[in-house]
Amino acid sequence: LIFKAQDAHYDIATTMMTMKSHIQALEERANAASAQSTVFGQLAAESLPKSLHCLDIKLMLDWLKDKSLQELADEKRNSPRLVDNNLYHFCIFSDNLLAVMVVVNSTICNADHPTQLVFHIVTNGIHYGVMQAWFLSNEFKGATIEVQTIEDFTWFNASYSPVIKNLLEKDSRKYYFEGSEDSNIEPKFRNPKYVSLLNHLRFYIPEIYPQLEKVVFLDDDVVVQKDLTPLFSLDLHGNVNGAVETCLEAFHRYYKYLNFSNPLISSKFDPQACGWAFGMNVFDLIAWRKANVTARYHYWQDQNTDRTLWKL
């Protein structure tokens, strides 16, 4: 463009100023579209088709009325398949029934041997009956599905987890649930979903499943399109986590999240280190326990009680 401008004897300085103003205008439009996309995406994700508005209520009625469902749930709770390390174990932590349906169905439909799959679902007390009613009332090609409620994990409390202790504090609840005065915080960070205990439960997988050696963690916004069982034979080379890298140029690099002006962060982390997608992770629980990753997680949460090392 500059070469053409020279050839046409344009004023180069004027041309460059014009280009700069166009670029700035485009950047402003892109930023506005990005903010709008975040809000619309959140709305779409949280909206249900009208035909499904009463699905949760209907399933809860089924759960409360049908004692045979509750008896079946008690019976399946002691299944040896739940702790069989020769099977393929997946865990999903969510209170969104439709989302979990999609993850489970798409994983099973694309599996070469569905009978070898075991799904461990953890939800909250409100949605426990809903999830149980659905997964006990339908067939899933022989796959085993366990539903638990987070309230059953009595060890997951403020005395053990700094996350819970922090979220129970008045200042934290005001910051996360009522929104910060900082106008730069993305709207999605003011959504209580992001401080949900179900969202933090992924850091306690070895405690939840003490007898398992390897699991694949799936987020509830995943649609599976191929057989995932080969993930269990991946050689993680002694690492705890196998994940998908998401660092295209600056996207998801540590400096985007951590406060490197703090010496505690700058002395321990590389600002250019790459983050990863949490949508699908392979966890070697033996390596996790050996490295005591949960204790490390607690250490950094304790260091960040004043929210100066990173925000949500």
PDB file of C-alpha atoms in Angstrom:
ATOM      1  CA  LEU A   1       0.000   0.000   0.000  1.00  0.00           C
ATOM      2  CA  ILE A   2       2.858   2.358   0.877  1.00  0.00           C
ATOM      3  CA  PHE A   3       4.651   1.406  -2.354  1.00  0.00           C
ATOM      4  CA  LYS A   4       1.512   2.279  -4.366  1.00  0.00           C
ATOM      5  CA  ALA A   5       1.193   5.543  -2.449  1.00  0.00           C
ATOM      6  CA  GLN A   6       4.788   6.430  -3.334  1.00  0.00           C
ATOM      7  CA  ASP A   7       4.151   5.592  -6.981  1.00  0.00           C
ATOM      8  CA  ALA A   8       1.108   7.845  -7.031  1.00  0.00           C
ATOM      9  CA  HIS A   9       3.067  10.652  -5.296  1.00  0.00           C
ATOM     10  CA  TYR A  10       0.796  10.695  -2.255  1.00  0.00           C
ATOM     11  CA  ASP A  11       1.839  12.419   0.930  1.00  0.00           C
ATOM     12  CA  ILE A  12       3.235   9.418   2.870  1.00  0.00           C
ATOM     13  CA  ALA A  13       2.758  11.067   6.282  1.00  0.00           C
ATOM     14  CA  THR A  14      -0.908  11.734   5.508  1.00  0.00           C
ATOM     15  CA  THR A  15      -1.351   8.199   4.180  1.00  0.00           C
ATOM     16  CA  MET A  16       0.109   6.673   7.346  1.00  0.00           C
ATOM     17  CA  MET A  17      -2.019   8.865   9.624  1.00  0.00           C
ATOM     18  CA  THR A  18      -5.094   7.812   7.652  1.00  0.00           C
ATOM     19  CA  MET A  19      -4.105   4.155   7.985  1.00  0.00           C
ATOM     20  CA  LYS A  20      -3.528   4.589  11.726  1.00  0.00           C
ATOM     21  CA  SER A  21      -6.962   6.127  12.223  1.00  0.00           C
ATOM     22  CA  HIS A  22      -8.555   3.262  10.267  1.00  0.00           C
ATOM     23  CA  ILE A  23      -6.687   0.710  12.411  1.00  0.00           C
ATOM     24  CA  GLN A  24      -7.782   2.423  15.632  1.00  0.00           C
ATOM     25  CA  ALA A  25     -11.388   2.497  14.448  1.00  0.00           C
ATOM     26  CA  LEU A  26     -11.233  -1.204  13.573  1.00  0.00           C
ATOM     27  CA  GLU A  27      -9.698  -2.027  16.974  1.00  0.00           C
ATOM     28  CA  GLU A  28     -12.505  -0.179  18.759  1.00  0.00           C
ATOM     29  CA  ARG A  29     -15.097  -2.077  16.723  1.00  0.00           C
ATOM     30  CA  ALA A  30     -13.344  -5.383  17.436  1.00  0.00           C
ATOM     31  CA  ASN A  31     -13.222  -4.663  21.191  1.00  0.00           C
ATOM     32  CA  ALA A  32     -16.900  -3.720  21.230  1.00  0.00           C
ATOM     33  CA  ALA A  33     -17.792  -6.888  19.287  1.00  0.00           C
ATOM     34  CA  SER A  34     -15.715  -8.980  21.698  1.00  0.00           C
ATOM     35  CA  ALA A  35     -17.489  -7.556  24.752  1.00  0.00           C
ATOM     36  CA  GLN A  36     -20.864  -8.062  23.069  1.00  0.00           C
ATOM     37  CA  SER A  37     -19.921 -11.630  22.131  1.00  0.00           C
ATOM     38  CA  THR A  38     -19.094 -12.427  25.785  1.00  0.00           C
ATOM     39  CA  VAL A  39     -22.485 -11.192  26.987  1.00  0.00           C
ATOM     40  CA  PHE A  40     -24.459 -12.857  24.174  1.00  0.00           C
ATOM     41  CA  GLY A  41     -22.515 -16.095  24.575  1.00  0.00           C
ATOM     42  CA  GLN A  42     -23.298 -16.178  28.284  1.00  0.00           C
ATOM     43  CA  LEU A  43     -26.984 -15.495  27.585  1.00  0.00           C
ATOM     44  CA  ALA A  44     -27.138 -18.257  24.991  1.00  0.00           C
ATOM     45  CA  ALA A  45     -25.393 -20.748  27.253  1.00  0.00           C
ATOM     46  CA  GLU A  46     -27.754 -20.039  30.147  1.00  0.00           C
ATOM     47  CA  SER A  47     -30.964 -19.988  28.101  1.00  0.00           C
ATOM     48  CA  LEU A  48     -33.151 -23.046  27.581  1.00  0.00           C
ATOM     49  CA  PRO A  49     -35.619 -23.843  24.800  1.00  0.00           C
ATOM     50  CA  LYS A  50     -39.178 -23.277  26.046  1.00  0.00           C
ATOM     51  CA  SER A  51     -40.018 -26.946  25.568  1.00  0.00           C
ATOM     52  CA  LEU A  52     -37.381 -27.842  28.169  1.00  0.00           C
ATOM     53  CA  HIS A  53     -38.192 -25.251  30.839  1.00  0.00           C
ATOM     54  CA  CYS A  54     -39.995 -27.807  33.001  1.00  0.00           C
ATOM     55  CA  LEU A  55     -37.684 -30.770  32.373  1.00  0.00           C
ATOM     56  CA  ASP A  56     -35.832 -30.406  35.694  1.00  0.00           C
ATOM     57  CA  ILE A  57     -39.095 -30.116  37.638  1.00  0.00           C
ATOM     58  CA  LYS A  58     -40.587 -33.175  35.932  1.00  0.00           C
ATOM     59  CA  LEU A  59     -37.459 -35.239  36.624  1.00  0.00           C
ATOM     60  CA  MET A  60     -37.393 -34.125  40.260  1.00  0.00           C
ATOM     61  CA  LEU A  61     -41.025 -35.240  40.659  1.00  0.00           C
ATOM     62  CA  ASP A  62     -40.099 -38.607  39.150  1.00  0.00           C
ATOM     63  CA  TRP A  63     -37.211 -38.927  41.600  1.00  0.00           C
ATOM     64  CA  LEU A  64     -39.349 -38.088  44.625  1.00  0.00           C
ATOM     65  CA  LYS A  65     -42.298 -40.283  43.626  1.00  0.00           C
ATOM     66  CA  ASP A  66     -40.513 -43.348  42.261  1.00  0.00           C
ATOM     67  CA  LYS A  67     -38.889 -45.176  45.178  1.00  0.00           C
ATOM     68  CA  SER A  68     -37.481 -47.780  42.782  1.00  0.00           C
ATOM     69  CA  LEU A  69     -35.202 -45.101  41.293  1.00  0.00           C
ATOM     70  CA  GLN A  70     -33.776 -44.320  44.717  1.00  0.00           C
ATOM     71  CA  GLU A  71     -33.296 -48.032  45.445  1.00  0.00           C
ATOM     72  CA  LEU A  72     -31.528 -48.463  42.091  1.00  0.00           C
ATOM     73  CA  ALA A  73     -29.249 -45.516  42.892  1.00  0.00           C
ATOM     74  CA  ASP A  74     -28.305 -47.105  46.234  1.00  0.00           C
ATOM     75  CA  GLU A  75     -27.624 -50.403  44.486  1.00  0.00           C
ATOM     76  CA  LYS A  76     -25.362 -48.857  41.845  1.00  0.00           C
ATOM     77  CA  ARG A  77     -23.430 -46.876  44.441  1.00  0.00           C
ATOM     78  CA  ASN A  78     -21.510 -50.016  45.419  1.00  0.00           C
ATOM     79  CA  SER A  79     -20.744 -51.222  41.903  1.00  0.00           C
ATOM     80  CA  PRO A  80     -17.166 -52.586  41.614  1.00  0.00           C
ATOM     81  CA  ARG A  81     -16.967 -50.973  38.164  1.00  0.00           C
ATOM     82  CA  LEU A  82     -16.672 -47.558  39.840  1.00  0.00           C
ATOM     83  CA  VAL A  83     -13.188 -48.402  41.126  1.00  0.00           C
ATOM     84  CA  ASP A  84     -12.014 -50.780  38.369  1.00  0.00           C
ATOM     85  CA  ASN A  85      -8.819 -49.316  36.882  1.00  0.00           C
ATOM     86  CA  ASN A  86      -9.140 -51.586  33.842  1.00  0.00           C
ATOM     87  CA  LEU A  87     -12.083 -49.432  32.692  1.00  0.00           C
ATOM     88  CA  TYR A  88     -12.062 -45.884  31.281  1.00  0.00           C
ATOM     89  CA  HIS A  89     -13.090 -43.287  33.862  1.00  0.00           C
ATOM     90  CA  PHE A  90     -14.447 -39.831  33.005  1.00  0.00           C
ATOM     91  CA  CYS A  91     -15.475 -37.158  35.513  1.00  0.00           C
ATOM     92  CA  ILE A  92     -17.827 -34.203  34.985  1.00  0.00           C
ATOM     93  CA  PHE A  93     -18.675 -31.594  37.651  1.00  0.00           C
ATOM     94  CA  SER A  94     -21.770 -29.566  36.776  1.00  0.00           C
ATOM     95  CA  ASP A  95     -25.263 -28.472  37.812  1.00  0.00           C
ATOM     96  CA  ASN A  96     -26.462 -28.225  34.195  1.00  0.00           C
ATOM     97  CA  LEU A  97     -28.390 -31.360  33.229  1.00  0.00           C
ATOM     98  CA  LEU A  98     -28.660 -30.603  29.501  1.00  0.00           C
ATOM     99  CA  ALA A  99     -24.937 -29.872  29.258  1.00  0.00           C
ATOM    100  CA  VAL A 100     -24.010 -33.092  31.063  1.00  0.00           C
ATOM    101  CA  MET A 101     -26.419 -35.045  28.825  1.00  0.00           C
ATOM    102  CA  VAL A 102     -24.570 -33.772  25.755  1.00  0.00           C
ATOM    103  CA  VAL A 103     -21.125 -34.620  27.137  1.00  0.00           C
ATOM    104  CA  VAL A 104     -22.132 -38.145  28.208  1.00  0.00           C
ATOM    105  CA  ASN A 105     -24.172 -38.961  25.088  1.00  0.00           C
ATOM    106  CA  SER A 106     -21.556 -37.673  22.657  1.00  0.00           C
ATOM    107  CA  THR A 107     -18.759 -39.564  24.457  1.00  0.00           C
ATOM    108  CA  ILE A 108     -20.734 -42.823  24.428  1.00  0.00           C
ATOM    109  CA  CYS A 109     -21.920 -42.466  20.824  1.00  0.00           C
ATOM    110  CA  ASN A 110     -18.346 -42.108  19.590  1.00  0.00           C
ATOM    111  CA  ALA A 111     -16.805 -44.812  21.790  1.00  0.00           C
ATOM    112  CA  ASP A 112     -15.703 -48.076  20.182  1.00  0.00           C
ATOM    113  CA  HIS A 113     -16.584 -50.017  23.365  1.00  0.00           C
ATOM    114  CA  PRO A 114     -19.210 -48.069  25.401  1.00  0.00           C
ATOM    115  CA  THR A 115     -19.526 -50.839  28.020  1.00  0.00           C
ATOM    116  CA  GLN A 116     -15.979 -50.038  29.166  1.00  0.00           C
ATOM    117  CA  LEU A 117     -16.817 -46.411  30.021  1.00  0.00           C
ATOM    118  CA  VAL A 118     -17.526 -45.147  33.540  1.00  0.00           C
ATOM    119  CA  PHE A 119     -18.805 -41.600  34.126  1.00  0.00           C
ATOM    120  CA  HIS A 120     -18.451 -39.939  37.517  1.00  0.00           C
ATOM    121  CA  ILE A 121     -20.808 -36.952  37.729  1.00  0.00           C
ATOM    122  CA  VAL A 122     -20.785 -34.571  40.693  1.00  0.00           C
ATOM    123  CA  THR A 123     -23.534 -31.985  41.063  1.00  0.00           C
ATOM    124  CA  ASN A 124     -25.086 -29.983  43.897  1.00  0.00           C
ATOM    125  CA  GLY A 125     -27.907 -31.030  46.222  1.00  0.00           C
ATOM    126  CA  ILE A 126     -30.576 -29.181  44.235  1.00  0.00           C
ATOM    127  CA  HIS A 127     -29.804 -31.014  40.992  1.00  0.00           C
ATOM    128  CA  TYR A 128     -28.875 -34.397  42.463  1.00  0.00           C
ATOM    129  CA  GLY A 129     -32.364 -35.927  42.120  1.00  0.00           C
ATOM    130  CA  VAL A 130     -32.751 -34.466  38.627  1.00  0.00           C
ATOM    131  CA  MET A 131     -29.484 -35.997  37.415  1.00  0.00           C
ATOM    132  CA  GLN A 132     -30.221 -39.357  39.052  1.00  0.00           C
ATOM    133  CA  ALA A 133     -33.722 -39.539  37.568  1.00  0.00           C
ATOM    134  CA  TRP A 134     -32.415 -38.920  34.054  1.00  0.00           C
ATOM    135  CA  PHE A 135     -29.418 -41.227  34.097  1.00  0.00           C
ATOM    136  CA  LEU A 136     -31.245 -44.061  35.878  1.00  0.00           C
ATOM    137  CA  SER A 137     -34.269 -43.870  33.559  1.00  0.00           C
ATOM    138  CA  ASN A 138     -32.343 -44.109  30.291  1.00  0.00           C
ATOM    139  CA  GLU A 139     -30.036 -46.644  28.680  1.00  0.00           C
ATOM    140  CA  PHE A 140     -26.494 -45.678  27.748  1.00  0.00           C
ATOM    141  CA  LYS A 141     -25.192 -48.666  25.759  1.00  0.00           C
ATOM    142  CA  GLY A 142     -23.919 -50.414  28.870  1.00  0.00           C
ATOM    143  CA  ALA A 143     -21.827 -47.516  30.187  1.00  0.00           C
ATOM    144  CA  THR A 144     -21.776 -47.011  33.960  1.00  0.00           C
ATOM    145  CA  ILE A 145     -22.877 -43.624  35.287  1.00  0.00           C
ATOM    146  CA  GLU A 146     -22.422 -42.507  38.898  1.00  0.00           C
ATOM    147  CA  VAL A 147     -24.031 -39.324  40.251  1.00  0.00           C
ATOM    148  CA  GLN A 148     -22.818 -37.774  43.502  1.00  0.00           C
ATOM    149  CA  THR A 149     -23.570 -34.533  45.308  1.00  0.00           C
ATOM    150  CA  ILE A 150     -20.841 -32.176  46.447  1.00  0.00           C
ATOM    151  CA  GLU A 151     -22.506 -31.980  49.865  1.00  0.00           C
ATOM    152  CA  ASP A 152     -21.497 -35.614  50.445  1.00  0.00           C
ATOM    153  CA  PHE A 153     -17.833 -34.596  50.537  1.00  0.00           C
ATOM    154  CA  THR A 154     -17.736 -33.562  54.189  1.00  0.00           C
ATOM    155  CA  TRP A 155     -13.935 -33.131  53.995  1.00  0.00           C
ATOM    156  CA  PHE A 156     -14.404 -30.354  51.422  1.00  0.00           C
ATOM    157  CA  ASN A 157     -14.823 -27.546  53.947  1.00  0.00           C
ATOM    158  CA  ALA A 158     -13.299 -24.212  54.997  1.00  0.00           C
ATOM    159  CA  SER A 159     -10.837 -25.805  57.389  1.00  0.00           C
ATOM    160  CA  TYR A 160      -9.336 -27.901  54.571  1.00  0.00           C
ATOM    161  CA  SER A 161      -9.800 -25.764  51.456  1.00  0.00           C
ATOM    162  CA  PRO A 162      -8.547 -22.145  51.305  1.00  0.00           C
ATOM    163  CA  VAL A 163     -10.904 -21.616  48.352  1.00  0.00           C
ATOM    164  CA  ILE A 164     -13.999 -22.263  50.464  1.00  0.00           C
ATOM    165  CA  LYS A 165     -12.611 -20.207  53.326  1.00  0.00           C
ATOM    166  CA  ASN A 166     -11.974 -17.312  50.955  1.00  0.00           C
ATOM    167  CA  LEU A 167     -15.380 -17.502  49.288  1.00  0.00           C
ATOM    168  CA  LEU A 168     -17.164 -17.467  52.643  1.00  0.00           C
ATOM    169  CA  GLU A 169     -15.557 -14.192  53.626  1.00  0.00           C
ATOM    170  CA  LYS A 170     -17.796 -11.150  53.343  1.00  0.00           C
ATOM    171  CA  ASP A 171     -15.387  -9.125  51.199  1.00  0.00           C
ATOM    172  CA  SER A 172     -14.939 -11.970  48.725  1.00  0.00           C
ATOM    173  CA  ARG A 173     -18.663 -12.547  48.343  1.00  0.00           C
ATOM    174  CA  LYS A 174     -19.202  -8.852  47.749  1.00  0.00           C
ATOM    175  CA  TYR A 175     -16.347  -8.755  45.209  1.00  0.00           C
ATOM    176  CA  TYR A 176     -17.443 -11.781  43.197  1.00  0.00           C
ATOM    177  CA  PHE A 177     -21.223 -11.792  43.555  1.00  0.00           C
ATOM    178  CA  GLU A 178     -21.971  -8.075  43.496  1.00  0.00           C
ATOM    179  CA  GLY A 179     -19.220  -7.181  41.043  1.00  0.00           C
ATOM    180  CA  SER A 180     -16.119  -5.100  41.503  1.00  0.00           C
ATOM    181  CA  GLU A 181     -15.844  -1.371  40.983  1.00  0.00           C
ATOM    182  CA  ASP A 182     -13.172  -2.201  38.429  1.00  0.00           C
ATOM    183  CA  SER A 183     -14.916  -1.603  35.098  1.00  0.00           C
ATOM    184  CA  ASN A 184     -12.233  -3.604  33.274  1.00  0.00           C
ATOM    185  CA  ILE A 185     -13.457  -6.901  34.719  1.00  0.00           C
ATOM    186  CA  GLU A 186     -15.234  -8.950  32.066  1.00  0.00           C
ATOM    187  CA  PRO A 187     -18.989  -9.430  32.642  1.00  0.00           C
ATOM    188  CA  LYS A 188     -18.585 -13.221  32.781  1.00  0.00           C
ATOM    189  CA  PHE A 189     -16.395 -12.904  35.902  1.00  0.00           C
ATOM    190  CA  ARG A 190     -19.388 -11.484  37.776  1.00  0.00           C
ATOM    191  CA  ASN A 191     -21.328 -14.661  37.112  1.00  0.00           C
ATOM    192  CA  PRO A 192     -21.603 -16.742  40.329  1.00  0.00           C
ATOM    193  CA  LYS A 193     -20.877 -19.846  38.206  1.00  0.00           C
ATOM    194  CA  TYR A 194     -17.206 -18.882  38.229  1.00  0.00           C
ATOM    195  CA  VAL A 195     -16.989 -19.039  42.010  1.00  0.00           C
ATOM    196  CA  SER A 196     -19.117 -22.181  42.240  1.00  0.00           C
ATOM    197  CA  LEU A 197     -17.547 -24.881  44.380  1.00  0.00           C
ATOM    198  CA  LEU A 198     -18.250 -27.315  41.522  1.00  0.00           C
ATOM    199  CA  ASN A 199     -15.880 -25.231  39.437  1.00  0.00           C
ATOM    200  CA  HIS A 200     -13.095 -25.635  42.016  1.00  0.00           C
ATOM    201  CA  LEU A 201     -13.739 -29.329  42.633  1.00  0.00           C
ATOM    202  CA  ARG A 202     -11.481 -30.341  39.713  1.00  0.00           C
ATOM    203  CA  PHE A 203      -8.482 -29.562  41.930  1.00  0.00           C
ATOM    204  CA  TYR A 204      -9.533 -32.318  44.363  1.00  0.00           C
ATOM    205  CA  ILE A 205     -10.018 -35.268  41.991  1.00  0.00           C
ATOM    206  CA  PRO A 206      -7.574 -37.611  43.833  1.00  0.00           C
ATOM    207  CA  GLU A 207      -9.461 -37.049  47.100  1.00  0.00           C
ATOM    208  CA  ILE A 208     -12.821 -37.724  45.439  1.00  0.00           C
ATOM    209  CA  TYR A 209     -11.620 -40.909  43.713  1.00  0.00           C
ATOM    210  CA  PRO A 210      -8.881 -42.309  45.993  1.00  0.00           C
ATOM    211  CA  GLN A 211      -8.845 -45.716  44.287  1.00  0.00           C
ATOM    212  CA  LEU A 212      -8.533 -44.501  40.700  1.00  0.00           C
ATOM    213  CA  GLU A 213      -5.209 -44.177  38.883  1.00  0.00           C
ATOM    214  CA  LYS A 214      -6.136 -42.212  35.760  1.00  0.00           C
ATOM    215  CA  VAL A 215      -9.176 -40.154  34.727  1.00  0.00           C
ATOM    216  CA  VAL A 216     -10.215 -37.907  31.867  1.00  0.00           C
ATOM    217  CA  PHE A 217     -11.837 -34.707  33.093  1.00  0.00           C
ATOM    218  CA  LEU A 218     -14.476 -33.222  30.773  1.00  0.00           C
ATOM    219  CA  ASP A 219     -15.976 -29.765  31.156  1.00  0.00           C
ATOM    220  CA  ASP A 220     -19.728 -29.438  30.630  1.00  0.00           C
ATOM    221  CA  ASP A 221     -19.373 -27.374  27.427  1.00  0.00           C
ATOM    222  CA  VAL A 222     -17.719 -30.193  25.468  1.00  0.00           C
ATOM    223  CA  VAL A 223     -19.167 -32.110  22.520  1.00  0.00           C
ATOM    224  CA  VAL A 224     -17.106 -35.243  21.856  1.00  0.00           C
ATOM    225  CA  GLN A 225     -16.609 -36.237  18.216  1.00  0.00           C
ATOM    226  CA  LYS A 226     -14.326 -39.287  18.400  1.00  0.00           C
ATOM    227  CA  ASP A 227     -13.397 -42.192  20.650  1.00  0.00           C
ATOM    228  CA  LEU A 228     -11.560 -40.828  23.696  1.00  0.00           C
ATOM    229  CA  THR A 229     -10.289 -44.121  25.112  1.00  0.00           C
ATOM    230  CA  PRO A 230      -6.833 -43.814  23.432  1.00  0.00           C
ATOM    231  CA  LEU A 231      -6.199 -40.900  25.813  1.00  0.00           C
ATOM    232  CA  PHE A 232      -5.801 -43.415  28.620  1.00  0.00           C
ATOM    233  CA  SER A 233      -2.792 -45.012  26.931  1.00  0.00           C
ATOM    234  CA  LEU A 234      -0.960 -41.699  26.449  1.00  0.00           C
ATOM    235  CA  ASP A 235       2.514 -41.597  27.964  1.00  0.00           C
ATOM    236  CA  LEU A 236       2.496 -38.458  30.129  1.00  0.00           C
ATOM    237  CA  HIS A 237       6.214 -38.918  30.903  1.00  0.00           C
ATOM    238  CA  GLY A 238       5.647 -38.595  34.636  1.00  0.00           C
ATOM    239  CA  ASN A 239       3.561 -35.426  34.317  1.00  0.00           C
ATOM    240  CA  VAL A 240       0.306 -35.012  36.203  1.00  0.00           C
ATOM    241  CA  ASN A 241      -1.753 -33.403  33.461  1.00  0.00           C
ATOM    242  CA  GLY A 242      -2.120 -33.991  29.723  1.00  0.00           C
ATOM    243  CA  ALA A 243      -4.008 -31.092  28.111  1.00  0.00           C
ATOM    244  CA  VAL A 244      -4.486 -29.126  24.902  1.00  0.00           C
ATOM    245  CA  GLU A 245      -2.222 -26.094  24.584  1.00  0.00           C
ATOM    246  CA  THR A 246      -4.051 -22.875  23.737  1.00  0.00           C
ATOM    247  CA  CYS A 247      -1.220 -20.407  23.150  1.00  0.00           C
ATOM    248  CA  LEU A 248      -1.729 -18.775  19.805  1.00  0.00           C
ATOM    249  CA  GLU A 249       0.606 -15.770  19.998  1.00  0.00           C
ATOM    250  CA  ALA A 250      -0.307 -13.991  23.283  1.00  0.00           C
ATOM    251  CA  PHE A 251      -3.502 -15.907  24.014  1.00  0.00           C
ATOM    252  CA  HIS A 252      -3.483 -17.780  27.357  1.00  0.00           C
ATOM    253  CA  ARG A 253       0.085 -16.989  28.309  1.00  0.00           C
ATOM    254  CA  TYR A 254       0.795 -16.583  32.014  1.00  0.00           C
ATOM    255  CA  TYR A 255       1.360 -12.829  31.890  1.00  0.00           C
ATOM    256  CA  LYS A 256      -2.291 -12.485  30.888  1.00  0.00           C
ATOM    257  CA  TYR A 257      -3.365 -13.901  34.249  1.00  0.00           C
ATOM    258  CA  LEU A 258      -0.669 -13.438  36.881  1.00  0.00           C
ATOM    259  CA  ASN A 259       0.664 -10.247  38.432  1.00  0.00           C
ATOM    260  CA  PHE A 260       4.355 -10.322  37.472  1.00  0.00           C
ATOM    261  CA  SER A 261       5.036  -7.058  39.293  1.00  0.00           C
ATOM    262  CA  ASN A 262       4.812  -9.149  42.458  1.00  0.00           C
ATOM    263  CA  PRO A 263       8.205 -10.770  43.236  1.00  0.00           C
ATOM    264  CA  LEU A 264       6.528 -13.955  44.490  1.00  0.00           C
ATOM    265  CA  ILE A 265       5.102 -14.481  40.993  1.00  0.00           C
ATOM    266  CA  SER A 266       8.079 -13.221  38.983  1.00  0.00           C
ATOM    267  CA  SER A 267      10.509 -15.458  40.878  1.00  0.00           C
ATOM    268  CA  LYS A 268       8.460 -18.623  40.297  1.00  0.00           C
ATOM    269  CA  PHE A 269       6.812 -18.316  36.889  1.00  0.00           C
ATOM    270  CA  ASP A 270       7.724 -17.578  33.284  1.00  0.00           C
ATOM    271  CA  PRO A 271       5.452 -14.853  31.864  1.00  0.00           C
ATOM    272  CA  GLN A 272       5.599 -16.502  28.423  1.00  0.00           C
ATOM    273  CA  ALA A 273       4.660 -19.960  29.771  1.00  0.00           C
ATOM    274  CA  CYS A 274       1.612 -21.423  28.122  1.00  0.00           C
ATOM    275  CA  GLY A 275      -1.741 -22.073  29.743  1.00  0.00           C
ATOM    276  CA  TRP A 276      -4.006 -24.912  28.681  1.00  0.00           C
ATOM    277  CA  ALA A 277      -7.629 -25.707  27.928  1.00  0.00           C
ATOM    278  CA  PHE A 278      -9.540 -27.233  30.842  1.00  0.00           C
ATOM    279  CA  GLY A 279     -12.246 -28.666  28.587  1.00  0.00           C
ATOM    280  CA  MET A 280     -10.559 -32.072  28.323  1.00  0.00           C
ATOM    281  CA  ASN A 281      -7.671 -33.114  30.567  1.00  0.00           C
ATOM    282  CA  VAL A 282      -6.014 -36.480  31.236  1.00  0.00           C
ATOM    283  CA  PHE A 283      -4.949 -36.756  34.873  1.00  0.00           C
ATOM    284  CA  ASP A 284      -2.433 -39.283  36.164  1.00  0.00           C
ATOM    285  CA  LEU A 285      -3.684 -39.481  39.743  1.00  0.00           C
ATOM    286  CA  ILE A 286      -0.669 -41.508  40.901  1.00  0.00           C
ATOM    287  CA  ALA A 287       1.668 -38.711  39.726  1.00  0.00           C
ATOM    288  CA  TRP A 288      -0.723 -36.109  41.219  1.00  0.00           C
ATOM    289  CA  ARG A 289      -0.553 -37.707  44.656  1.00  0.00           C
ATOM    290  CA  LYS A 290       3.208 -38.164  44.423  1.00  0.00           C
ATOM    291  CA  ALA A 291       3.738 -34.488  43.549  1.00  0.00           C
ATOM    292  CA  ASN A 292       1.091 -33.422  46.116  1.00  0.00           C
ATOM    293  CA  VAL A 293      -0.440 -31.001  43.612  1.00  0.00           C
ATOM    294  CA  THR A 294      -3.466 -30.205  45.782  1.00  0.00           C
ATOM    295  CA  ALA A 295      -1.148 -28.943  48.558  1.00  0.00           C
ATOM    296  CA  ARG A 296       0.594 -26.696  46.009  1.00  0.00           C
ATOM    297  CA  TYR A 297      -2.792 -25.395  44.920  1.00  0.00           C
ATOM    298  CA  HIS A 298      -3.643 -24.626  48.563  1.00  0.00           C
ATOM    299  CA  TYR A 299      -0.298 -22.839  49.009  1.00  0.00           C
ATOM    300  CA  TRP A 300      -0.945 -20.450  46.131  1.00  0.00           C
ATOM    301  CA  GLN A 301      -4.553 -19.845  47.175  1.00  0.00           C
ATOM    302  CA  ASP A 302      -3.297 -18.925  50.662  1.00  0.00           C
ATOM    303  CA  GLN A 303      -0.787 -16.490  49.143  1.00  0.00           C
ATOM    304  CA  ASN A 304      -3.540 -14.774  47.156  1.00  0.00           C
ATOM    305  CA  THR A 305      -6.052 -14.020  49.916  1.00  0.00           C
ATOM    306  CA  ASP A 306      -5.696 -10.291  49.163  1.00  0.00           C
ATOM    307  CA  ARG A 307      -6.176 -10.951  45.406  1.00  0.00           C
ATOM    308  CA  THR A 308      -2.882  -9.245  44.462  1.00  0.00           C
ATOM    309  CA  LEU A 309      -1.300 -12.254  42.691  1.00  0.00           C
ATOM    310  CA  TRP A 310      -4.210 -12.752  40.321  1.00  0.00           C
ATOM    311  CA  LYS A 311      -7.890 -11.969  40.065  1.00  0.00           C
ATOM    312  CA  LEU A 312     -10.597 -14.533  39.422  1.00  0.00           C
TER     313      LEU A 312
END
